[in-house]
Coordinates of C-alpha atoms in Angstrom, one line a residue:
M23 CA -9.5 -97.7 -106.9
R24 CA -6.0 -96.4 -106.7
R25 CA -3.8 -99.5 -106.4
S26 CA -0.7 -99.8 -104.2
S27 CA 2.7 -99.6 -105.9
S28 CA 4.7 -102.8 -106.5
A29 CA 7.2 -101.7 -103.9
T30 CA 4.4 -101.3 -101.3
R31 CA 3.0 -104.7 -102.2
A32 CA 6.5 -106.3 -101.9
A33 CA 6.9 -104.7 -98.5
L34 CA 3.6 -106.1 -97.4
K35 CA 4.5 -109.6 -98.6
R36 CA 7.7 -109.6 -96.5
W37 CA 5.8 -109.5 -93.2
M38 CA 2.4 -111.1 -94.1
G39 CA 2.2 -114.7 -93.2
P40 CA 0.3 -117.3 -91.2
G41 CA 2.0 -116.3 -87.9
L42 CA 0.4 -116.6 -84.5
G43 CA -1.6 -113.7 -82.9
K44 CA -2.7 -110.4 -84.4
K45 CA -0.6 -108.1 -86.4
E46 CA -0.3 -104.4 -85.4
W47 CA -2.0 -101.6 -87.4
K48 CA -1.2 -98.0 -86.3
V49 CA -3.2 -95.1 -87.7
F50 CA -1.7 -91.6 -87.6
V51 CA -4.1 -88.6 -88.1
D52 CA -3.9 -84.8 -87.9
L53 CA -6.8 -83.1 -86.2
Q54 CA -7.0 -80.2 -88.6
C55 CA -6.6 -82.4 -91.8
K56 CA -9.8 -82.9 -93.8
Y57 CA -8.4 -86.2 -95.2
S58 CA -7.7 -87.5 -91.7
K59 CA -11.3 -86.7 -90.9
I60 CA -12.5 -88.9 -93.7
C61 CA -10.1 -91.7 -92.6
W62 CA -11.2 -91.4 -89.0
R63 CA -14.9 -91.8 -90.1
N64 CA -14.0 -94.9 -92.1
M65 CA -12.0 -96.7 -89.4
P66 CA -14.9 -98.2 -87.4
E67 CA -16.0 -100.1 -90.5
I68 CA -12.4 -101.1 -91.2
E69 CA -11.9 -102.3 -87.7
A70 CA -15.1 -104.3 -87.9
E71 CA -13.7 -106.1 -90.9
F72 CA -10.1 -106.6 -89.8
G73 CA -10.4 -106.7 -86.0
G74 CA -9.8 -110.4 -85.9
E75 CA -6.5 -110.0 -87.7
Y76 CA -5.1 -106.7 -86.4
D77 CA -4.8 -104.8 -83.2
F78 CA -5.5 -101.1 -84.1
S79 CA -4.1 -98.1 -82.3
Y80 CA -4.6 -94.4 -83.1
H81 CA -1.9 -91.7 -82.9
L82 CA -1.8 -88.0 -83.5
T83 CA 0.6 -86.1 -85.7
N84 CA 0.6 -82.4 -86.8
I85 CA 1.2 -80.9 -90.2
A86 CA 3.2 -77.7 -89.9
Y87 CA 0.8 -75.4 -91.8
H88 CA -2.2 -76.6 -89.8
L89 CA -1.7 -73.9 -87.2
N90 CA -4.2 -75.3 -84.7
A91 CA -3.3 -79.0 -85.0
F92 CA -0.8 -79.0 -82.2
P93 CA -3.1 -77.0 -79.8
A94 CA -5.8 -79.5 -80.6
H95 CA -3.4 -82.3 -80.0
C96 CA -2.6 -80.9 -76.5
S97 CA -6.3 -80.7 -75.8
V98 CA -6.6 -84.4 -76.5
K99 CA -3.8 -85.1 -74.0
V100 CA -5.8 -83.2 -71.4
V101 CA -8.8 -85.4 -72.1
E102 CA -6.5 -88.6 -72.0
R103 CA -5.2 -87.4 -68.7
N104 CA -8.5 -86.8 -67.0
T105 CA -11.2 -88.8 -68.9
P106 CA -9.3 -91.4 -70.9
Q107 CA -12.5 -93.3 -71.7
L108 CA -13.7 -90.2 -73.7
R109 CA -10.6 -89.9 -75.9
N110 CA -12.0 -91.2 -79.1
K111 CA -15.4 -89.6 -78.6
Y112 CA -13.7 -86.3 -78.1
I113 CA -11.5 -86.8 -81.3
S114 CA -14.7 -87.6 -83.2
A115 CA -16.3 -84.4 -81.9
L116 CA -13.2 -82.4 -82.9
Y117 CA -13.5 -83.7 -86.5
E118 CA -17.3 -82.9 -86.5
N119 CA -16.4 -79.3 -85.4
Q120 CA -13.3 -79.0 -87.5
E121 CA -14.4 -75.9 -89.4
R122 CA -14.5 -74.0 -86.1
Y123 CA -10.7 -74.2 -85.7
M124 CA -9.4 -74.1 -89.3
N125 CA -6.8 -71.5 -90.1
D126 CA -9.2 -69.1 -91.9
S127 CA -11.8 -69.4 -89.1
T128 CA -9.3 -68.4 -86.4
E129 CA -7.1 -66.0 -88.3
A130 CA -7.8 -63.2 -85.8
F131 CA -8.0 -65.4 -82.7
T132 CA -5.6 -65.4 -79.8
R133 CA -4.2 -68.7 -78.6
K134 CA -6.6 -68.6 -75.6
Q135 CA -9.6 -68.1 -77.9
V136 CA -8.6 -71.1 -80.0
L137 CA -8.2 -73.3 -76.9
K138 CA -11.6 -72.1 -75.7
I139 CA -13.1 -73.8 -78.8
F140 CA -11.6 -77.1 -77.7
A141 CA -12.8 -76.5 -74.1
E142 CA -16.4 -76.0 -75.4
I143 CA -16.2 -79.2 -77.4
A144 CA -14.8 -81.1 -74.4
E145 CA -17.7 -79.9 -72.3
E146 CA -20.1 -81.0 -75.0
V147 CA -18.8 -84.6 -74.9
G148 CA -19.0 -84.8 -71.1
V149 CA -15.3 -84.3 -70.1
F150 CA -16.4 -82.1 -67.1
S151 CA -19.2 -84.3 -66.0
P152 CA -18.7 -85.7 -62.4
A153 CA -19.9 -89.1 -63.8
N154 CA -17.0 -89.2 -66.2
Y155 CA -14.2 -87.3 -64.5
T156 CA -11.4 -89.4 -63.1
G157 CA -8.7 -86.8 -63.6
L158 CA -5.2 -86.5 -62.2
S159 CA -5.4 -82.7 -62.6
E160 CA -8.1 -80.2 -61.7
V161 CA -10.2 -79.6 -64.9
P162 CA -13.7 -78.9 -63.7
H163 CA -14.6 -76.2 -66.2
Q164 CA -13.6 -74.5 -69.5
D165 CA -11.1 -72.0 -68.1
S166 CA -9.1 -74.6 -66.3
F167 CA -9.2 -76.9 -69.3
V168 CA -7.7 -74.0 -71.4
A169 CA -5.0 -73.5 -68.7
E170 CA -4.2 -77.3 -68.6
C171 CA -3.6 -77.3 -72.3
G172 CA -0.4 -75.3 -71.5
N173 CA 0.8 -77.7 -68.8
F174 CA 4.2 -78.4 -70.3
K175 CA 5.2 -81.4 -68.1
D176 CA 2.0 -83.4 -68.2
V177 CA 0.4 -82.3 -71.5
V178 CA 2.6 -80.3 -74.0
W179 CA 5.6 -82.6 -73.6
H180 CA 3.5 -85.7 -74.2
A181 CA 1.9 -84.2 -77.4
W182 CA 5.4 -83.3 -78.6
A183 CA 6.6 -86.9 -77.8
E184 CA 3.8 -88.4 -79.8
Q185 CA 4.7 -86.2 -82.8
K186 CA 8.3 -87.1 -82.5
Y187 CA 7.4 -90.8 -82.4
A188 CA 5.7 -90.5 -85.7
I189 CA 8.6 -88.7 -87.3
T190 CA 11.6 -90.5 -85.9
E191 CA 10.2 -94.1 -85.8
F192 CA 8.3 -94.1 -89.2
G193 CA 9.4 -91.0 -91.1
I194 CA 5.8 -89.8 -91.2
A195 CA 5.2 -86.4 -92.9
G196 CA 1.6 -85.8 -93.6
A197 CA -1.7 -87.5 -92.7
P198 CA -3.4 -89.8 -92.6
K199 CA -0.8 -92.5 -92.5
H200 CA -1.0 -96.2 -91.8
V201 CA 1.9 -98.3 -90.3
I202 CA 1.3 -102.1 -90.4
E203 CA 3.8 -104.3 -88.6
G204 CA 6.3 -101.5 -88.6
E205 CA 5.9 -100.7 -92.3
L206 CA 4.7 -97.3 -93.4
I207 CA 2.3 -98.1 -96.2
S208 CA 2.5 -95.8 -99.2
D209 CA 0.0 -94.9 -101.9
T210 CA -3.1 -95.2 -99.6
E211 CA -6.2 -93.1 -99.9
S212 CA -8.2 -91.5 -97.0
S213 CA -11.4 -92.6 -98.7
W214 CA -10.5 -96.3 -98.5
T215 CA -13.0 -98.6 -96.8
S216 CA -12.5 -102.2 -95.8
K217 CA -13.1 -103.2 -99.4
E218 CA -10.0 -101.4 -100.7
W219 CA -7.9 -102.4 -97.8
R220 CA -8.9 -106.1 -98.3
Q221 CA -7.7 -105.9 -101.9
V222 CA -4.3 -104.6 -100.8
L223 CA -3.8 -106.8 -97.7
G224 CA -5.2 -110.0 -99.2
P225 CA -7.8 -112.5 -98.0
G226 CA -7.8 -113.0 -94.3
P227 CA -4.6 -113.8 -92.4
Y228 CA -3.0 -115.5 -95.3
P229 CA 0.1 -114.5 -97.4
L230 CA -0.5 -112.1 -100.3
K231 CA -0.5 -113.7 -103.7
I232 CA 1.7 -111.4 -105.8

């Protein structure tokens, strides 16, 4: 296992302690990043181990050379806006279909054709189902989903704001990244399971022994 640096462990020790309530664990992923895909797959098992100690939240960021990461991010905002209960299921489906929207796969695609991929995936997970739809905007089919991805006020701006949050608040450049109690944790691996994280974070809600 790749161990955390001494600086990282020192940072962890500063905030770890017996305090009351759960600590905060933020996970930042890029939808076109293969390492984020691995991390996302591992998170349910990690949450099962650490859920009694940490409140987990998931945030999107976009690596500049992943040309379809931001359009995918916008598509998630459409899902959040209309069927929020399907957000994580949709993100999982995006990762399972990641090869469909990689740079090489879409080299000759128009923007609309790329967004059509996301609309098809959204339909597959039930975003357009009357049983699921509680939307604030009209997204009953693939074409209107594609159009909604370009809604600057309600979709694009919010995707940009989430990206800005990752950069300005935590200095995040790259993915996946983990922020625990406001500390960006360095030297992590996307392949880590709860076993590796437990070795870094220590036994239960007690201070690290360094």
